mmCIF file of C-alpha atoms in Angstrom:
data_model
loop_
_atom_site.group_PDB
_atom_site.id
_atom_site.type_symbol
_atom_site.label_atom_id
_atom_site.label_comp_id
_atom_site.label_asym_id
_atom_site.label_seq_id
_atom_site.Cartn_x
_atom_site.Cartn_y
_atom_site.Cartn_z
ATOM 1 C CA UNK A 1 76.119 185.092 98.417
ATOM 2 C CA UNK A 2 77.593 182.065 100.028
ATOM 3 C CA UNK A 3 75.732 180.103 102.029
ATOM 4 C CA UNK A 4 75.660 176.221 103.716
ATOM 5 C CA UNK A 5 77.196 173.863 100.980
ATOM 6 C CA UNK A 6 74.591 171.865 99.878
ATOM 7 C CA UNK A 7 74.500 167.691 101.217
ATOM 8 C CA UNK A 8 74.823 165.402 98.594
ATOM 9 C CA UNK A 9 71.586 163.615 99.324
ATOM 10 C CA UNK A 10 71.388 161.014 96.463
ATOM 11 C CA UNK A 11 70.990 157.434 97.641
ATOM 12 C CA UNK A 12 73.972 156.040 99.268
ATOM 13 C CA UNK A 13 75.740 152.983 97.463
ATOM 14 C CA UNK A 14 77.494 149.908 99.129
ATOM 15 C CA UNK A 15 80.890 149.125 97.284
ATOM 16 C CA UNK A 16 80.712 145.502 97.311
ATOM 17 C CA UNK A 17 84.035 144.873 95.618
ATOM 18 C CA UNK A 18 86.057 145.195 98.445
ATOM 19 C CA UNK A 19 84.052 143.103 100.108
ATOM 20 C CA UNK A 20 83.769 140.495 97.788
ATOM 21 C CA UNK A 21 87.700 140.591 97.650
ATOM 22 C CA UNK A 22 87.939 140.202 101.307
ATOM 23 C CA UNK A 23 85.113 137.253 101.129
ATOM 24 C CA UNK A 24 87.362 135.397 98.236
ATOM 25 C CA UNK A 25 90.649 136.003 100.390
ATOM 26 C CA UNK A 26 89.076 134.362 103.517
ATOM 27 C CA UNK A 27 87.523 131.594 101.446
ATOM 28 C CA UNK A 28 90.985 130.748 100.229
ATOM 29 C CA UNK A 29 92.536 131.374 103.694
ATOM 30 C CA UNK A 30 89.845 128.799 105.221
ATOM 31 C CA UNK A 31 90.259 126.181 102.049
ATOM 32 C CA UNK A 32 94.080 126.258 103.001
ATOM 33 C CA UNK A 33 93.421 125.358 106.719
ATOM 34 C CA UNK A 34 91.080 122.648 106.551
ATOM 35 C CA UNK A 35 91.418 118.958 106.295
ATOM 36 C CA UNK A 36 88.823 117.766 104.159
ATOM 37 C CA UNK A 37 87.849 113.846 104.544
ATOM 38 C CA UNK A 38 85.275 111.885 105.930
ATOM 39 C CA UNK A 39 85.614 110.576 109.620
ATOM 40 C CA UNK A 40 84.224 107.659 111.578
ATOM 41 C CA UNK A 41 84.077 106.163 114.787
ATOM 42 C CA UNK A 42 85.392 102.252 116.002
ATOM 43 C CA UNK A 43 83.464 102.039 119.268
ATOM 44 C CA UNK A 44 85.163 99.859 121.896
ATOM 45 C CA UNK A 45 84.532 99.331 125.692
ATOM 46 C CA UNK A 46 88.430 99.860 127.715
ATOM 47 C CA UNK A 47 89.118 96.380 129.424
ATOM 48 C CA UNK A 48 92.064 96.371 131.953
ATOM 49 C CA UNK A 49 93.906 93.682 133.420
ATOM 50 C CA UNK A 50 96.015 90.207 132.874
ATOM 51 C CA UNK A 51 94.006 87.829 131.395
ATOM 52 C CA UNK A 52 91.188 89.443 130.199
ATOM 53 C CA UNK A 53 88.693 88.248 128.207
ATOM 54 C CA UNK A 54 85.457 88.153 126.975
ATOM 55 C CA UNK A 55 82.566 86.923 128.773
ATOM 56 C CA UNK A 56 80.543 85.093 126.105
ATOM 57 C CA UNK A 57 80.835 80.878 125.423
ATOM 58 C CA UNK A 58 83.277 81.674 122.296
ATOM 59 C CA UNK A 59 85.630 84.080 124.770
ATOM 60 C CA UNK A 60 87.082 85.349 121.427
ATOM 61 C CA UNK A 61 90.318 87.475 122.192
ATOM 62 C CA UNK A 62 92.861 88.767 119.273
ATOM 63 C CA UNK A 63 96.066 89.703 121.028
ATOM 64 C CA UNK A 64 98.519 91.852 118.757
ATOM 65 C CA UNK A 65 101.722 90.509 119.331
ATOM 66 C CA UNK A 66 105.024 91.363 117.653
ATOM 67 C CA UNK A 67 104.801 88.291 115.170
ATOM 68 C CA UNK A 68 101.562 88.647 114.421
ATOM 69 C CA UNK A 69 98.019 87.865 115.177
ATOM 70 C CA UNK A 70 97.632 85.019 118.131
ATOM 71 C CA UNK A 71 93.369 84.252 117.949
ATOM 72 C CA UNK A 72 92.697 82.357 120.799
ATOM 73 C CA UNK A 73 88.976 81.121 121.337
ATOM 74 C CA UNK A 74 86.926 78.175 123.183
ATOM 75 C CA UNK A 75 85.522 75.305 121.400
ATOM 76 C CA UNK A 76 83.275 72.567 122.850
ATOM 77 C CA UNK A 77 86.711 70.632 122.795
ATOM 78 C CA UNK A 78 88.698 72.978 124.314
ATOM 79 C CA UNK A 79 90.751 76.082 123.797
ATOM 80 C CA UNK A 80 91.871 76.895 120.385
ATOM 81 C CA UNK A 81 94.355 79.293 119.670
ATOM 82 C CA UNK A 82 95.982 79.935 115.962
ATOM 83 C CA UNK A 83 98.913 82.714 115.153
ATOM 84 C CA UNK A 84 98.833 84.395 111.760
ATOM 85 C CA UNK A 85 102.386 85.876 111.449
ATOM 86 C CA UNK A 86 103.430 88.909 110.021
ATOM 87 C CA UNK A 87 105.940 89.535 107.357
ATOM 88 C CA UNK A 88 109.327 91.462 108.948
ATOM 89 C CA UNK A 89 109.871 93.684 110.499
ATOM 90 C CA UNK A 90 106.333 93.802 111.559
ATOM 91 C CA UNK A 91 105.591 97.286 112.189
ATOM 92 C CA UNK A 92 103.440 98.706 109.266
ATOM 93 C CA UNK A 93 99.722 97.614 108.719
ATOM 94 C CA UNK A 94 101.074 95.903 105.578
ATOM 95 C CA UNK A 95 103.037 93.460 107.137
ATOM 96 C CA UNK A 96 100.178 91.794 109.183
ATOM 97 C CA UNK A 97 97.377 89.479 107.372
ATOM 98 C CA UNK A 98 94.541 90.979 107.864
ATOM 99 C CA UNK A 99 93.418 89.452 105.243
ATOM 100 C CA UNK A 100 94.082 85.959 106.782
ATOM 101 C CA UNK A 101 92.592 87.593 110.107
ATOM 102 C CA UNK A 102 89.427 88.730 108.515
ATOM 103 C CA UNK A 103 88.885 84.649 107.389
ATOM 104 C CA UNK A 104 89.344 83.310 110.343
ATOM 105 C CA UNK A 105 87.113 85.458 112.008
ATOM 106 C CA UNK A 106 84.425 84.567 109.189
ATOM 107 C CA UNK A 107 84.867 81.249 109.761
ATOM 108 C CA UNK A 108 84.178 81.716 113.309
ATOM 109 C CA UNK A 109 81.094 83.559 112.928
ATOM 110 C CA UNK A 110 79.919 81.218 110.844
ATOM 111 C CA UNK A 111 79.941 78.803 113.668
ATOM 112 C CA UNK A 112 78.475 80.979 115.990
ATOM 113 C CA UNK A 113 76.457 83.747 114.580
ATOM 114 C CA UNK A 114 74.678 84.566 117.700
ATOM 115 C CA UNK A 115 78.270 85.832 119.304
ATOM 116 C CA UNK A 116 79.324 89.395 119.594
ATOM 117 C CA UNK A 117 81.705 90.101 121.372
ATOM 118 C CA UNK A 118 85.892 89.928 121.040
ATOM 119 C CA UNK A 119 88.544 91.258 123.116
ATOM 120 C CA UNK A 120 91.289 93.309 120.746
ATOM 121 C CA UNK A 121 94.512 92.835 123.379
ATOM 122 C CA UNK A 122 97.849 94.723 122.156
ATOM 123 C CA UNK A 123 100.354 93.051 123.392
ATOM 124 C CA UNK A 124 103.721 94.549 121.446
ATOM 125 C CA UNK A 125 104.443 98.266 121.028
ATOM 126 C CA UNK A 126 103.085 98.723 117.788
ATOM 127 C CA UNK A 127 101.656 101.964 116.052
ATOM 128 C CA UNK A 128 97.947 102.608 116.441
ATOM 129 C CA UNK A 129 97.416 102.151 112.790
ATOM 130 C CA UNK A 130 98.079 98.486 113.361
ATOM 131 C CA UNK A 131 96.082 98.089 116.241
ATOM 132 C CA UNK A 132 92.593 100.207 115.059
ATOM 133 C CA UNK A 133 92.832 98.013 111.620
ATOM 134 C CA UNK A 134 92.484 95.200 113.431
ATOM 135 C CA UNK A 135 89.782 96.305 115.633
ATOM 136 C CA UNK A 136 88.511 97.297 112.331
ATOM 137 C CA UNK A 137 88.388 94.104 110.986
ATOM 138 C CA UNK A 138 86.983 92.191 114.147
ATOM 139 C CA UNK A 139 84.095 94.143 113.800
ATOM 140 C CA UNK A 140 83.324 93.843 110.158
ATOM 141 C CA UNK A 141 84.720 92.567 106.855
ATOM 142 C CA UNK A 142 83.275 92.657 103.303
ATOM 143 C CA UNK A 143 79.923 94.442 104.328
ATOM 144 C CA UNK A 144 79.375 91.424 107.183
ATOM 145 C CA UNK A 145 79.201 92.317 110.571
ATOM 146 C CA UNK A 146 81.530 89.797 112.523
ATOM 147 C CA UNK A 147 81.926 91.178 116.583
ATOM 148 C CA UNK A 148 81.068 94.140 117.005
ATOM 149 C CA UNK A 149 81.169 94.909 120.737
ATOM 150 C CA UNK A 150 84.895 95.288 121.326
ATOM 151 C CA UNK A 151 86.639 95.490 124.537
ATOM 152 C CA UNK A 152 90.695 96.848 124.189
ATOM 153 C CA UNK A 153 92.906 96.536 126.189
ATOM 154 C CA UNK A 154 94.188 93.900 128.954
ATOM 155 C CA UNK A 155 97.006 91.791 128.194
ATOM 156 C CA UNK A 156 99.851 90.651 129.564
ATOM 157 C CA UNK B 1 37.192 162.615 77.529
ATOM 158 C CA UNK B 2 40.479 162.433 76.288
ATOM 159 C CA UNK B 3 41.983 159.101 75.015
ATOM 160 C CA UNK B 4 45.158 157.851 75.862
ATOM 161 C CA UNK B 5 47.523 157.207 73.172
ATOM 162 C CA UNK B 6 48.476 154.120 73.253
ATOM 163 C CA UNK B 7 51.764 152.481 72.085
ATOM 164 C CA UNK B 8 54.095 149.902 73.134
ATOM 165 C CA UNK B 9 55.316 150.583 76.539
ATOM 166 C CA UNK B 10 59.248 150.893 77.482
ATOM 167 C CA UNK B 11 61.018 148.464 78.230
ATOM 168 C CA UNK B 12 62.813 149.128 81.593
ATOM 169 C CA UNK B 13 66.361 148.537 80.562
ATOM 170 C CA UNK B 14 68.519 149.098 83.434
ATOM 171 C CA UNK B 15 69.254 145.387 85.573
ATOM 172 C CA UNK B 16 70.914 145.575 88.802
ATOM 173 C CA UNK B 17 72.844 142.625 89.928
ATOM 174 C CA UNK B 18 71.831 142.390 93.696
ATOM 175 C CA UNK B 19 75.370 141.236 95.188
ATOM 176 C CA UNK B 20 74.668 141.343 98.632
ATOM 177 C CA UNK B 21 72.017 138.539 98.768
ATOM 178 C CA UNK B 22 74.716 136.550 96.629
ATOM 179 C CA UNK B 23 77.239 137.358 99.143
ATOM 180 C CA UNK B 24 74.963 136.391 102.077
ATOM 181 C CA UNK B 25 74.458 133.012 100.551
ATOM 182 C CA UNK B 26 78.141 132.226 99.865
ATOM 183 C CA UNK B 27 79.029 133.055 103.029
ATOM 184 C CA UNK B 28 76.238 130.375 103.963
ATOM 185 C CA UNK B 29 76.792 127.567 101.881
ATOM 186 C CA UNK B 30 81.197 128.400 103.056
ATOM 187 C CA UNK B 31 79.753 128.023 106.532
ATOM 188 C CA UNK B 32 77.912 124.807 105.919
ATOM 189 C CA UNK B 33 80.958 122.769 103.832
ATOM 190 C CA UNK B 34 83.278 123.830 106.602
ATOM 191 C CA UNK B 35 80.963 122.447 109.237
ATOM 192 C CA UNK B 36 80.377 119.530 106.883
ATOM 193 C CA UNK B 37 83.914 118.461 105.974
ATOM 194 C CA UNK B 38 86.285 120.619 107.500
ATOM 195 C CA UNK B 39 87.867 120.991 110.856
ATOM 196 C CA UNK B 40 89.086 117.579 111.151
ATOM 197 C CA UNK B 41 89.597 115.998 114.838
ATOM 198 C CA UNK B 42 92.796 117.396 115.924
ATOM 199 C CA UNK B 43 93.003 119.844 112.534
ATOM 200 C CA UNK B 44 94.616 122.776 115.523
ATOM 201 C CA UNK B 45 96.876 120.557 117.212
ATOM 202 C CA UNK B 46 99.751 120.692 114.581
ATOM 203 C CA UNK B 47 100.469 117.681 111.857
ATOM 204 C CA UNK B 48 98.020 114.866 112.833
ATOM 205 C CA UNK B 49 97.133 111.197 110.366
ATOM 206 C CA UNK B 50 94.437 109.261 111.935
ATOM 207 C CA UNK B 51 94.669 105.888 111.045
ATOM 208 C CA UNK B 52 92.586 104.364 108.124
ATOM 209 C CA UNK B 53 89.671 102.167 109.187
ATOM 210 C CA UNK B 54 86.799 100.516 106.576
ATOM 211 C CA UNK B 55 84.245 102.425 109.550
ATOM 212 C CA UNK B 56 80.866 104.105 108.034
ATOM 213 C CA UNK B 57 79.831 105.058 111.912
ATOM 214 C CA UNK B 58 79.468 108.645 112.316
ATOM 215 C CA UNK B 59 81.201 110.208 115.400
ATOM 216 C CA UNK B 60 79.383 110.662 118.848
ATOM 217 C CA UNK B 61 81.881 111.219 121.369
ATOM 218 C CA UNK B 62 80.995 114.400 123.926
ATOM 219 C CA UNK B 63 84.198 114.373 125.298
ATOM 220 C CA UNK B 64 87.174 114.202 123.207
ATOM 221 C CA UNK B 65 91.026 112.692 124.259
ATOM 222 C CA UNK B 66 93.528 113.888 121.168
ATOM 223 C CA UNK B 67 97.029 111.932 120.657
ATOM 224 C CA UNK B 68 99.454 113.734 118.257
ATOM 225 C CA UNK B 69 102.865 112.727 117.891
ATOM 226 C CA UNK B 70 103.799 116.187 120.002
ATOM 227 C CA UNK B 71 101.023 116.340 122.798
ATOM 228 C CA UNK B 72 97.891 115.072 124.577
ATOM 229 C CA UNK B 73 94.577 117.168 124.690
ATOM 230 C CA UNK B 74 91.298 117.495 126.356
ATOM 231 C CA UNK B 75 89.019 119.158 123.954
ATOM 232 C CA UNK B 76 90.996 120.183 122.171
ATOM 233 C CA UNK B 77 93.328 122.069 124.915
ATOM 234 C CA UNK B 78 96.851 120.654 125.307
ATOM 235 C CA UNK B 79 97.435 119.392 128.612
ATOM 236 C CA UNK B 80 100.777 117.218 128.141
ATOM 237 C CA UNK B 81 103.530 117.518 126.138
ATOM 238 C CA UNK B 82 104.733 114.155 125.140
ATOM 239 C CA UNK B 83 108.526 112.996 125.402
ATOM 240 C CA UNK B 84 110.076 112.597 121.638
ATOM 241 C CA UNK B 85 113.809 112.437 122.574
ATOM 242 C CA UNK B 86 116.023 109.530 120.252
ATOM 243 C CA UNK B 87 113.280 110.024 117.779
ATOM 244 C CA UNK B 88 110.641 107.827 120.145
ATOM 245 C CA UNK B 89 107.908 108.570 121.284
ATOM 246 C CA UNK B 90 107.553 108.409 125.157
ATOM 247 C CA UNK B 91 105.237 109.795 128.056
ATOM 248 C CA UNK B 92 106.585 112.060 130.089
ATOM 249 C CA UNK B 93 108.232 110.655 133.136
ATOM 250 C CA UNK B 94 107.203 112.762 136.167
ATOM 251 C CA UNK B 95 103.640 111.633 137.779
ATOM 252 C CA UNK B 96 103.246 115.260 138.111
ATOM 253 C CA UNK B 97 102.791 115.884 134.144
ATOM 254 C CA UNK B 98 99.441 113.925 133.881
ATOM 255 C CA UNK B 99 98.007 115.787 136.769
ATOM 256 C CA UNK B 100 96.413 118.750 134.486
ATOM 257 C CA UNK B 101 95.009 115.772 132.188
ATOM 258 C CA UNK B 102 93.550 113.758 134.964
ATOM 259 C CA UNK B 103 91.687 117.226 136.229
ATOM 260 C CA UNK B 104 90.427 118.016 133.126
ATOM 261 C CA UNK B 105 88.962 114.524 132.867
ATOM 262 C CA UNK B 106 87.737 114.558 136.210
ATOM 263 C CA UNK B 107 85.973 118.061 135.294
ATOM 264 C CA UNK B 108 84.163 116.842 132.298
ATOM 265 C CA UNK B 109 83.034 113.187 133.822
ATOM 266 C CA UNK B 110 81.491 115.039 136.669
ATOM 267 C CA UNK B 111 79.824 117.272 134.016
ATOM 268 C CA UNK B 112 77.307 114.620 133.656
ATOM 269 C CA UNK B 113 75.816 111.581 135.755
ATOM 270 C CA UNK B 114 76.443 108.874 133.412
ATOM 271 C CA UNK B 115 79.831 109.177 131.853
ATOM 272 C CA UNK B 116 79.348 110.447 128.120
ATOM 273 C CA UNK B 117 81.371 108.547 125.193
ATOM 274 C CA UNK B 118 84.770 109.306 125.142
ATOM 275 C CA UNK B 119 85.890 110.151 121.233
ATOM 276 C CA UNK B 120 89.623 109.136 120.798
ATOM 277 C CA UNK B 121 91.376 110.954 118.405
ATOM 278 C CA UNK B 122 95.118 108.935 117.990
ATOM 279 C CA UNK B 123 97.453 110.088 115.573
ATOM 280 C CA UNK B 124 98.243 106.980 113.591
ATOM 281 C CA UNK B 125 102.512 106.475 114.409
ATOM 282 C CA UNK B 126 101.723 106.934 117.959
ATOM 283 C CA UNK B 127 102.614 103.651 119.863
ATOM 284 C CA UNK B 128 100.501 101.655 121.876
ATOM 285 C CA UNK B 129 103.420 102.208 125.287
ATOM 286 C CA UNK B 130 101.770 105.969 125.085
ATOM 287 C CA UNK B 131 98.103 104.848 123.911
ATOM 288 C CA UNK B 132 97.586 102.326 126.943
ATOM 289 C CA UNK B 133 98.207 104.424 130.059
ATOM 290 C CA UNK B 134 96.491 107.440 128.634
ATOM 291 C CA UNK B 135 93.739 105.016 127.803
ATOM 292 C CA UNK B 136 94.197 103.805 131.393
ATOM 293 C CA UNK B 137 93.881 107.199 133.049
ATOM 294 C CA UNK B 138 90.551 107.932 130.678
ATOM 295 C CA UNK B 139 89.097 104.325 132.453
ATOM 296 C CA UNK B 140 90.023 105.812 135.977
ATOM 297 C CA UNK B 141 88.204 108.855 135.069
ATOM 298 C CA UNK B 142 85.319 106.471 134.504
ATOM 299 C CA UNK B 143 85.442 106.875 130.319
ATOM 300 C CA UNK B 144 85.194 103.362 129.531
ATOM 301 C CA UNK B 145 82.784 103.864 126.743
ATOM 302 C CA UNK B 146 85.706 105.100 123.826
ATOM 303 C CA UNK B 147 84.868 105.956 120.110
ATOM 304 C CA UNK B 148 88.292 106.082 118.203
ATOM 305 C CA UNK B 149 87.773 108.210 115.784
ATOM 306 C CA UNK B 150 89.644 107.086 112.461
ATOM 307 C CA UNK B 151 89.548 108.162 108.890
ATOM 308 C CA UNK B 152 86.936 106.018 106.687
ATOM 309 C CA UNK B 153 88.274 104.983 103.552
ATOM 310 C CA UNK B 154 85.092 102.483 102.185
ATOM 311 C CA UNK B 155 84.740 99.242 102.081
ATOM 312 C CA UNK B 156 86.253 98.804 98.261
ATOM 313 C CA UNK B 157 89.764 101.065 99.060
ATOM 314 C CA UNK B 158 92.806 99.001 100.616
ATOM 315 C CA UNK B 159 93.399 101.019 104.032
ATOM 316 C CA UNK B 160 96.954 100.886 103.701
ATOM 317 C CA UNK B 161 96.939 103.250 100.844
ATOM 318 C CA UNK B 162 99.863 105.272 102.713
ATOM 319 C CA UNK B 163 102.149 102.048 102.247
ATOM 320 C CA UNK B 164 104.258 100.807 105.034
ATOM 321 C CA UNK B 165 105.383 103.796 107.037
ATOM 322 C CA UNK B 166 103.068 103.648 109.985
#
């Protein structure tokens, strides 16, 4: 006598492999597509205009010229200005001294540590590379914090 | 009353590897690295190098402006396709091509009553004749507060490690 086949009623069971295949295969997909690294931030306040500059006694401004760095601040004597030249052709961030850049603006904190502020002014068409390094190293060199609050921009 | 015999008792011997809650927490811990590491600024807009800076801050910006070498985007939706003719790297010449970009910045600085941060994400060839009047534009949106974002390479590595190319 033949009757209703009978439902298999033993516990069901997930099949993970598949799964897990499809987990590894996305894994590796993802790995593939990302960029792994570690970001930061260089704050900076946009400044427009000829002849800007900042406001404090020093008026410290960097303009990044096409020869180089030309550092132009106010002493109690006067203006001061000094250009650092690069090495040609002057278009990668190894051919500018930063190094050069980073003691002068040492030496300039030292003589007024209570100053802040500097005015990062590109003058020549130059790559951003160039131009972040060297808000980069207004801001800080060798773990010392030199003038932080930035302004960009301005120029000629 | 009838003692029980007693003996040693069996050992269950069957283990079951429980895969699932493995599963659950790979899946988890992939979630957190990407969100940790991955993703970079600009990691959808095509080939992208931010510059190298000795920065530690970590990123704030609300509001993000992307530079690649190709385009311009707002969050990270192109809005202007830059001019790279000769090899150089120009802004397009018709006023009528940074219309979509000053909207969108319009859009997102009336989002809020005090302008948020703007995060600046500039690939690192890109020259300063395209930087400036996009920077410009961000300003006359009232985004004056800008966070360029850059890759951190610590205080004891040389920046330049890529050499002279940029």
């Amino acid at each position: 006598m033949k009757g209703r086949p009978r439902l298999n009623t033993a516990p069901s069971e997930l099949i993970l492999v598949p799964l897990l295949d499809m987990v590894s295969l996305l894994v590796q997909v993802l790995l593939l597509n990302v960029q792994f690294g570690a970001y930061a931030e260089l704050p900076a306040t946009s400044v427009g205009g000829a002849g800007t500059a900042s406001t404090e006694a020093l008026a410290l401004t960097i303009d990044v010229e096409a020869r180089g760095f030309a550092v132009r601040w106010n002493e109690q004597t006067g203006a001061r200005a000094e250009l650092l030249p690069c090495r040609e052709p002057c278009q990668a961030v190894a051919d500018f001294p930063f190094d050069t850049l980073s003691a002068l603006l040492g030496a300039l904190k030292d003589q007024h540590p209570s100053e802040r502020g500097a005015v990062v002014r590109p003058v020549a068409d130059l790559p951003f590379a160039i131009i972040a390094r060297t808000m980069d190293a207004a801001r800080a060199s060798g773990g010392r914090v030199l003038f932080p609050d930035l302004g960009l921009g301005g120029g000629p | 009353m009838p003692r029980r015999r007693k003996g040693r008792r069996r050992l269950h011997t069957e283990t079951e590897l429980l895969l699932a809650a493995m599963v659950d927490m790979m899946v988890n811990v992939l979630l957190f690295l990407l969100t940790l590491y991955g993703a970079g600024p600009g990691a959808d807009l095509g080939e992208f190098e931010l510059a190298e800076a000795r920065a530690q801050e970590p990123i704030t910006g609300d509001v993000h402006l992307t530079i690649t070498p190709l385009l311009v985007a707002v969050d990270g939706s192109p809005v202007l396709r830059l001019d790279t003719r000769d090899s150089r790297l120009r802004l397009p010449e018709e006023d009528a091509a940074f219309d979509e970009l000053a909207s969108r910045l319009d859009t997102r600085r009336s989002e809020a009553e005090e302008a948020p941060p703007l995060a600046v994400e500039i690939d690192r060839r890109v020259p300063w004749s395209v930087v400036r009047p996009l920077l410009d534009l961000a300003a006359g949106a009232g985004f004056t507060d800008l966070r360029f974002t850059v890759a951190s390479v610590g205080e004891g590595e040389t920046p330049n490690r890529l050499g002279g190319t940029d």
